[in-house]
mmCIF file of C-alpha atoms and ligand atoms in Angstrom:
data_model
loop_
_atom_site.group_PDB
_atom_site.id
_atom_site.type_symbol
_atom_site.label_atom_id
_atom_site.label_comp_id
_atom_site.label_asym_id
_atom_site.label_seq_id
_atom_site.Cartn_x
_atom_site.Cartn_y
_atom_site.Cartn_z
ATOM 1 C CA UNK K 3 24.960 -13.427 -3.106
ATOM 2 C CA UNK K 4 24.840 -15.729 -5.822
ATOM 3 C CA UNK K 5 20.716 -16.242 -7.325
ATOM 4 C CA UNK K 6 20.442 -19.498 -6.135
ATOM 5 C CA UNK K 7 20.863 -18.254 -2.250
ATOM 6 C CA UNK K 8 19.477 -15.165 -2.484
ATOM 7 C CA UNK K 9 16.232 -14.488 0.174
ATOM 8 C CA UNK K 10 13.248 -13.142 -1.443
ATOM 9 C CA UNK K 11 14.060 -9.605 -0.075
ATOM 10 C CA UNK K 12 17.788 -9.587 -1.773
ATOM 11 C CA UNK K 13 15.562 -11.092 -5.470
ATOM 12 C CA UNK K 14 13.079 -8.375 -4.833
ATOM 13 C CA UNK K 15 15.939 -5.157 -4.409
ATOM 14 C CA UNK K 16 18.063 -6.782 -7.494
ATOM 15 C CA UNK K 17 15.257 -6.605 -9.403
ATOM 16 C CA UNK K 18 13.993 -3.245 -8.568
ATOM 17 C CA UNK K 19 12.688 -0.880 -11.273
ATOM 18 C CA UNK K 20 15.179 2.006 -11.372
ATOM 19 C CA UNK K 21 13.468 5.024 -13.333
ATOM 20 C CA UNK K 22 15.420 8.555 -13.738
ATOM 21 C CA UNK K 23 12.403 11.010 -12.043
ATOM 22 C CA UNK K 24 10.279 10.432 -9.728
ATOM 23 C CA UNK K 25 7.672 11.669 -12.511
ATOM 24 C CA UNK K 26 8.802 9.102 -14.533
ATOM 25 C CA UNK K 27 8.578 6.341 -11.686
ATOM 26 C CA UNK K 28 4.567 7.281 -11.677
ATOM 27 C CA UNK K 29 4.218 7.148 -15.048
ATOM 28 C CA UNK K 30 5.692 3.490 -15.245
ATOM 29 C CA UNK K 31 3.884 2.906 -12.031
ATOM 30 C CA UNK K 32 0.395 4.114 -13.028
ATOM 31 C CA UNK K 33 0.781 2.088 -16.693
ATOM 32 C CA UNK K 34 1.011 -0.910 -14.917
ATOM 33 C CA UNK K 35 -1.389 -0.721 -12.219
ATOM 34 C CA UNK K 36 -3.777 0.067 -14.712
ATOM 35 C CA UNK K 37 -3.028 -2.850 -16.795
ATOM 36 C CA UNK K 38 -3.791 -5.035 -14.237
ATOM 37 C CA UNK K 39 -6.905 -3.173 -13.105
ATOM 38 C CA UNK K 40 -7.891 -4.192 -17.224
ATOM 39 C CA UNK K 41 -7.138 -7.747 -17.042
ATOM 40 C CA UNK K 42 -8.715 -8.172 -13.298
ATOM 41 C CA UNK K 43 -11.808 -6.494 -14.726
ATOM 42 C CA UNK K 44 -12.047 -8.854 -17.923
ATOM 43 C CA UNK K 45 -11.271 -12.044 -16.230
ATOM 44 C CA UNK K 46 -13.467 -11.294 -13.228
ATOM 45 C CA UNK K 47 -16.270 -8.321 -13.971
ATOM 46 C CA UNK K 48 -14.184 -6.171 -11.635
ATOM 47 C CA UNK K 49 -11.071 -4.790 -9.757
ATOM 48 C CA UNK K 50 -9.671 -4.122 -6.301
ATOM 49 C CA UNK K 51 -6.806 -1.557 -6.020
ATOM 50 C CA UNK K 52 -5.407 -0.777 -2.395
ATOM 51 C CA UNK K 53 -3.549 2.844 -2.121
ATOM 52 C CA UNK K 54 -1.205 4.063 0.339
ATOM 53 C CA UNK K 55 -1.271 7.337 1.752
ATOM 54 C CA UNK K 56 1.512 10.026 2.291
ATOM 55 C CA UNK K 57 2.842 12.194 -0.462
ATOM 56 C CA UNK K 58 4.674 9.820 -2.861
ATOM 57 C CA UNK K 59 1.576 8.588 -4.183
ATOM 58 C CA UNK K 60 0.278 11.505 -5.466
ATOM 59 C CA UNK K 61 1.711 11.708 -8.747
ATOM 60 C CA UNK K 62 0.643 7.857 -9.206
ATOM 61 C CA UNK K 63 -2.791 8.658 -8.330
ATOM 62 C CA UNK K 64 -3.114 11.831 -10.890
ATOM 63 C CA UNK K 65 -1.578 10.003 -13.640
ATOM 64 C CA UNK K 66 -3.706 6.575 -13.281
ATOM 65 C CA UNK K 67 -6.655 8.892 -13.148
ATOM 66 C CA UNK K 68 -6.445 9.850 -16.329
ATOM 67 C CA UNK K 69 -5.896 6.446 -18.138
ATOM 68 C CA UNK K 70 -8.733 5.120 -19.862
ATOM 69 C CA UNK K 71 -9.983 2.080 -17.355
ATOM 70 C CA UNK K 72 -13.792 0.931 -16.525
ATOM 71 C CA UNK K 73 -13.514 2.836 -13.667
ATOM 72 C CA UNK K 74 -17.142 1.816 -12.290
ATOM 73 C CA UNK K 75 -15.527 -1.992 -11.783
ATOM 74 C CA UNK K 76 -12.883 -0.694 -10.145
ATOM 75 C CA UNK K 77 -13.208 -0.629 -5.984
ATOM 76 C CA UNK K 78 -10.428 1.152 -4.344
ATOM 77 C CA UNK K 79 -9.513 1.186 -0.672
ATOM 78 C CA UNK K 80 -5.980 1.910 1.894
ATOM 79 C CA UNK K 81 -3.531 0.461 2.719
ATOM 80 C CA UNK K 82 -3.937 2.160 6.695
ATOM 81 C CA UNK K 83 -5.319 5.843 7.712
ATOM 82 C CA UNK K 84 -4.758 7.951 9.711
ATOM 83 C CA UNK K 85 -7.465 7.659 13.043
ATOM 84 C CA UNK K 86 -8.542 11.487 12.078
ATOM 85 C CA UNK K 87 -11.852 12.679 10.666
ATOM 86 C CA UNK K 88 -11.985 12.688 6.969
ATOM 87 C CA UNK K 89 -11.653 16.483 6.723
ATOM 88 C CA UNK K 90 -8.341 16.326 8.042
ATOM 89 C CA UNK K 91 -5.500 17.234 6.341
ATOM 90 C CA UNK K 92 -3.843 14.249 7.081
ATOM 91 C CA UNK K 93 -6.908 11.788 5.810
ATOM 92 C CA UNK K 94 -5.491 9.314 3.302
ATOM 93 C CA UNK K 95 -9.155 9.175 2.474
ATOM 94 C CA UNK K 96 -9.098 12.714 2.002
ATOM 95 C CA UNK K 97 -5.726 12.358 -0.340
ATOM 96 C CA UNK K 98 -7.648 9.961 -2.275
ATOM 97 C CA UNK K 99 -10.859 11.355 -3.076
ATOM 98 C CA UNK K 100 -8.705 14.969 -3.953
ATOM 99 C CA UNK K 101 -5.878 12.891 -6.110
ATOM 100 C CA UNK K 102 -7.507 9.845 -7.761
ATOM 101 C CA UNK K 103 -11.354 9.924 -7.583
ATOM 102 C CA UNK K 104 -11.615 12.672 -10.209
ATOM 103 C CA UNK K 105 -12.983 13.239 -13.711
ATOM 104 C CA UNK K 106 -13.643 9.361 -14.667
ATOM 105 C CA UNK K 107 -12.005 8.178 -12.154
ATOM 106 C CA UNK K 108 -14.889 9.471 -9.565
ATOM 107 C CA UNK K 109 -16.817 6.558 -11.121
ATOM 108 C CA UNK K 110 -14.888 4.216 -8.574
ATOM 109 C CA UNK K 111 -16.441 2.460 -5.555
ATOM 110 C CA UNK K 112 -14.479 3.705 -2.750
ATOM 111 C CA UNK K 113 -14.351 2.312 1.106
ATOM 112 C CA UNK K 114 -12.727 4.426 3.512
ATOM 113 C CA UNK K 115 -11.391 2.461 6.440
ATOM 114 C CA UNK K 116 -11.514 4.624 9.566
ATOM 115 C CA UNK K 117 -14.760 5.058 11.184
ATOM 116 C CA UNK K 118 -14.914 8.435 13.335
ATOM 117 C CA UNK K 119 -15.671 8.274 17.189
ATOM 118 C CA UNK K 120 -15.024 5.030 17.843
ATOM 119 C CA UNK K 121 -12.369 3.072 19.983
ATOM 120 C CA UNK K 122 -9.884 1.416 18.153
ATOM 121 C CA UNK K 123 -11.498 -2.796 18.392
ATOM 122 C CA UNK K 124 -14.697 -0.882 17.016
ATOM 123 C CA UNK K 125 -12.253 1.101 14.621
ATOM 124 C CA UNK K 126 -10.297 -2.511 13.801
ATOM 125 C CA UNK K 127 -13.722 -3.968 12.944
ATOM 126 C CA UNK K 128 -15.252 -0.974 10.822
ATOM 127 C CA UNK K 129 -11.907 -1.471 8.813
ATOM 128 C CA UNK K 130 -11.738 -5.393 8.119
ATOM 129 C CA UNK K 131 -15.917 -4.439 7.259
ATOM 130 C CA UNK K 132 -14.947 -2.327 4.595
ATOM 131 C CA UNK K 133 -12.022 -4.349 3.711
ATOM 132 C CA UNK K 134 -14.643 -7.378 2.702
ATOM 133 C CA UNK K 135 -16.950 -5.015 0.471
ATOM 134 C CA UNK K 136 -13.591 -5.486 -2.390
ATOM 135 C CA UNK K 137 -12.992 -8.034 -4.472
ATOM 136 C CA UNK K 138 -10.106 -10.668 -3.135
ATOM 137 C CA UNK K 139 -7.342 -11.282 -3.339
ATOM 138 C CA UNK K 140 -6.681 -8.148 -4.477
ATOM 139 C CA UNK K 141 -6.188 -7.373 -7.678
ATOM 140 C CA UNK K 142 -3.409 -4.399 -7.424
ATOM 141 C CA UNK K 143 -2.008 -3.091 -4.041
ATOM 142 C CA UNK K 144 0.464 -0.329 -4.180
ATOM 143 C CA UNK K 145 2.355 0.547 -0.401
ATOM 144 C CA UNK K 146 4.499 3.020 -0.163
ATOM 145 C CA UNK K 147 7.638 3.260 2.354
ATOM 146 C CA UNK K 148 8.772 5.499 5.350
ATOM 147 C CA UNK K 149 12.607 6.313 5.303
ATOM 148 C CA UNK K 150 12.296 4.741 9.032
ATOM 149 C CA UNK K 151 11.213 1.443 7.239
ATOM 150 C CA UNK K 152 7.557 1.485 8.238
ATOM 151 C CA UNK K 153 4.984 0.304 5.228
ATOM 152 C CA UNK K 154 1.419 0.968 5.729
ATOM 153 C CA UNK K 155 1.312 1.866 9.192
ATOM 154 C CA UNK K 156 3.720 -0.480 10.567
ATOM 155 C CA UNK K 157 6.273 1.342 12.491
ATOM 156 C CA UNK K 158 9.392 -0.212 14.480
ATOM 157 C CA UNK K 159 8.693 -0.511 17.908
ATOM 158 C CA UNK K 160 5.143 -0.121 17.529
ATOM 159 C CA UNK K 161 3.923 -2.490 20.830
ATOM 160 C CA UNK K 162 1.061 -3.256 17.619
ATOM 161 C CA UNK K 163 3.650 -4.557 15.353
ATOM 162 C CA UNK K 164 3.393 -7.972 16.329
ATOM 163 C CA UNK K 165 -0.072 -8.187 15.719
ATOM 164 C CA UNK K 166 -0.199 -6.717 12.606
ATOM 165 C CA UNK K 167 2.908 -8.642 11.491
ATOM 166 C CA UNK K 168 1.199 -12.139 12.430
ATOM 167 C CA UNK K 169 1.034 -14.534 10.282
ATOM 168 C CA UNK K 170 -1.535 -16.240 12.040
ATOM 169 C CA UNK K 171 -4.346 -13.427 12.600
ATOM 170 C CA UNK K 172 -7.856 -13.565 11.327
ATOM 171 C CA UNK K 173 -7.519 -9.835 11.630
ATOM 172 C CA UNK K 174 -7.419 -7.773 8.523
ATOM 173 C CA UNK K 175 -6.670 -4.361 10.234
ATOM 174 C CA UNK K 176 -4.952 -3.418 13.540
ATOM 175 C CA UNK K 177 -4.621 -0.017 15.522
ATOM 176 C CA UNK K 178 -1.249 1.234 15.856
ATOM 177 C CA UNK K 179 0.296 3.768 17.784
ATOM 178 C CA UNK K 180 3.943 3.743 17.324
ATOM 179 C CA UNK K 181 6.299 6.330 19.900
ATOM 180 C CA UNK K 182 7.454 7.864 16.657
ATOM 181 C CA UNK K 183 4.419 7.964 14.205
ATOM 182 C CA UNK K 184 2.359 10.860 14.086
ATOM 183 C CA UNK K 185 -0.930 9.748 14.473
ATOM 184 C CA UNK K 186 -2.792 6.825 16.115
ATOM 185 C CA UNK K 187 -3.486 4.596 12.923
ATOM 186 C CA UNK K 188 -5.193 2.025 11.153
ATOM 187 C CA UNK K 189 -2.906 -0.387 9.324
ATOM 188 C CA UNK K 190 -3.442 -3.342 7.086
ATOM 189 C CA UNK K 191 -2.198 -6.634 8.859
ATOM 190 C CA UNK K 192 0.550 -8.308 6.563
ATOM 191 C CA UNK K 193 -1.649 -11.517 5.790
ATOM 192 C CA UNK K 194 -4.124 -9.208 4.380
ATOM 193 C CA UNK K 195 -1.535 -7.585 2.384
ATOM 194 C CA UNK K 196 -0.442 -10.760 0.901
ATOM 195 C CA UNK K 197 -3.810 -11.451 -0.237
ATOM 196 C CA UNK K 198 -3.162 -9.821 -3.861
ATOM 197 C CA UNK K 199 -2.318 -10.623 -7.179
ATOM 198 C CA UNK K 200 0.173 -8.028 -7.381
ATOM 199 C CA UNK K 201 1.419 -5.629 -5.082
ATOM 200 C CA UNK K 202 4.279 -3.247 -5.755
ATOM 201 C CA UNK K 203 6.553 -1.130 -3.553
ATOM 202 C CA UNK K 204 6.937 2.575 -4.829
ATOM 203 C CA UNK K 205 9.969 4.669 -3.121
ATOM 204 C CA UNK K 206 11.660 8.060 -4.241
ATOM 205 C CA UNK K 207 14.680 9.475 -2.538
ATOM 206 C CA UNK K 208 18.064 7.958 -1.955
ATOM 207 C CA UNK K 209 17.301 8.483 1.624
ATOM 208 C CA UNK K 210 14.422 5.716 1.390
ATOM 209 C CA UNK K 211 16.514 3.317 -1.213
ATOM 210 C CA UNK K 212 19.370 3.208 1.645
ATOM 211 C CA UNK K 213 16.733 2.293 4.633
ATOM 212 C CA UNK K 214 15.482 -0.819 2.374
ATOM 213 C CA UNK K 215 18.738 -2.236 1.509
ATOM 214 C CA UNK K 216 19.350 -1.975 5.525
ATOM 215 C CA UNK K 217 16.072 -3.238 5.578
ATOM 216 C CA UNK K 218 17.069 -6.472 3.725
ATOM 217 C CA UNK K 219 20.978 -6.767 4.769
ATOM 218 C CA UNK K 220 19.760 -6.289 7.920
ATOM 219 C CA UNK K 221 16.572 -8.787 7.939
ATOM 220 C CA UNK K 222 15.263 -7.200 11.750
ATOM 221 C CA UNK K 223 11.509 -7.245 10.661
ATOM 222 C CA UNK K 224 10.633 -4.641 13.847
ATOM 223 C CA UNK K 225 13.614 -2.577 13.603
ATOM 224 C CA UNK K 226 12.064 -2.313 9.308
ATOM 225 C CA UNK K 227 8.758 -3.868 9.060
ATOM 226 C CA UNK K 228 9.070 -3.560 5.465
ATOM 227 C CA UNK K 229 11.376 -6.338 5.638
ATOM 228 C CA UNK K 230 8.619 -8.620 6.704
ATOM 229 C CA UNK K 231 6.420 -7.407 3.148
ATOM 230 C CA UNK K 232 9.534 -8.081 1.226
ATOM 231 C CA UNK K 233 11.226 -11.444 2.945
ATOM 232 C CA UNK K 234 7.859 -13.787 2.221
ATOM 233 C CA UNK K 235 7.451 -16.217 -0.877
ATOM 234 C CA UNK K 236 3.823 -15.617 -1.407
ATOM 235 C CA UNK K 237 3.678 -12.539 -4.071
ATOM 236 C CA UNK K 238 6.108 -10.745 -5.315
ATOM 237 C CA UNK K 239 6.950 -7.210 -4.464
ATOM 238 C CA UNK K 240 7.850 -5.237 -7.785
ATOM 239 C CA UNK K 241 9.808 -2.088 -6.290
ATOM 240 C CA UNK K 242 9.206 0.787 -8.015
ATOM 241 C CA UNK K 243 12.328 3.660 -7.414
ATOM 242 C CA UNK K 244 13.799 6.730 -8.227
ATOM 243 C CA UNK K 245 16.538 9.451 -6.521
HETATM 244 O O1 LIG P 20 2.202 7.824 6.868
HETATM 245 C C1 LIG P 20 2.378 7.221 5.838
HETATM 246 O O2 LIG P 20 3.634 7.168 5.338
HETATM 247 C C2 LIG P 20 4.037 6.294 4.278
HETATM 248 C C3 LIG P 20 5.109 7.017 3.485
HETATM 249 O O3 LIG P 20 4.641 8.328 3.169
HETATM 250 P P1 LIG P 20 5.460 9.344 2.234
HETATM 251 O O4 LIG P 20 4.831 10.685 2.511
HETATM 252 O O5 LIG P 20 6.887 9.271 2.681
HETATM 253 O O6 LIG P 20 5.253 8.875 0.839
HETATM 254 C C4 LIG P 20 2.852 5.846 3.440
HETATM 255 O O7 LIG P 20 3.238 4.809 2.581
HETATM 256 C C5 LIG P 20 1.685 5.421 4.329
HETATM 257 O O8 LIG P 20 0.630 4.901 3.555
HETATM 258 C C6 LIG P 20 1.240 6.646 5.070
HETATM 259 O O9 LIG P 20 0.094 6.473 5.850
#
């Protein structure tokens, strides 16, 4: 597809970052999240930086922790949780405190966004609460990728897609509970994704590269709700990827 036709999901893939390791992926990754974390900080006296959970991350996180960044300006929060207490295993909270908020990085303001023993409106609220303690838009937002094409925690034929995927919802989180996904859930809506400066899309395995090109040749946003992140003209998705 020639440049001039292209949709913003076909720009987005072409001009996806294509390292050789998955190491090196989070080392290019972490880099540039932190330079923007710098320049968000001096323009504006702080930072926001939204993390997904799940295990890609985790060399991001341990690399970015140990670049030298004014941590205490920085405010970090999810991009969804898991609905489970924060001693869970599968807590991206948990992840996030045991991966990134170490040595200087522990100097962070952090803002979980699931609040235990609640039902999920009261669980919706808690979230968008926290949500509004960060700086906005955003400053960095990384999301990571599901090789079903779910991003945060919106999963095909969730009957929650649709809200989270409206682009005409005051709501900055919504409770999902896809048939496939373990886990009831917590998920950013998409218009409160888009409210960043920069967000970027970090995938490993060829498994996951193949479900976003279906993902964009395909353009079915609830058969690959990451199509939805990637086929919208207000920020750009940088794509970070390696086998
Ligand atoms: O459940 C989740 O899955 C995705 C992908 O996780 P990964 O383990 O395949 O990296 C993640 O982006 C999302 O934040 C998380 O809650």
């Amino acid at each position: 597809m020639g440049i001039g036709r292209a949709t913003p999901a076909t720009q987005t893939l072409e001009a996806a970052q294509r390292f050789a390791s998955p190491a090196q992926t989070a080392g290019a990754l972490a880099q540039r999240v932190s330079e923007v974390i710098r320049y968000g900080v001096k323009a504006r006296g702080r930072a926001s930086l939204l993390v997904p959970g799940g295990r890609t991350p985790i060399p991001v996180f341990e690399r970015l922790r140990t670049l030298a960044l004014p941590w205490d300006q920085v405010y970090v929060s999810l991009t969804d949780e898991r609905r489970v207490p924060e001693d869970d295993e599968a807590s991206n909270a948990r992840l996030v405190r045991t991966h990134l908020l170490q040595e200087d990085a522990a100097r962070a303001h952090f803002y979980p966004l699931h609040r235990e023993g609640v039902g999920e409106r009261a669980d919706e609220a808690a979230c968008g609460a926290a949500l509004g303690l960060l700086p906005r838009p955003f400053d960095a937002v990384i999301l990571g990728m599901g090789s079903d094409g779910h991003t945060a925690s919106m999963f095909p034929d969730d009957p929650a897609l649709s809200r989270a995927l409206d682009t005409a919802t005051d709501s900055r989180c919504v409770a999902t509970q896809a048939p496939d996904a373990p886990y009831a859930r917590l998920t950013l809506t998409l218009n409160t994704l888009l409210q960043s400066r920069w967000i970027a899309l970090h995938i490993t395995g060829a498994a996951k590269w193949a479900t976003l090109r279906k993902a964009v040749d395909g353009g079915d946003t609830h058969r690959f709700p990451v199509h939805a992140l990637l086929n919208q003209r207000h920020v750009p998705v940088h794509v970070y990827y390696s086998p």
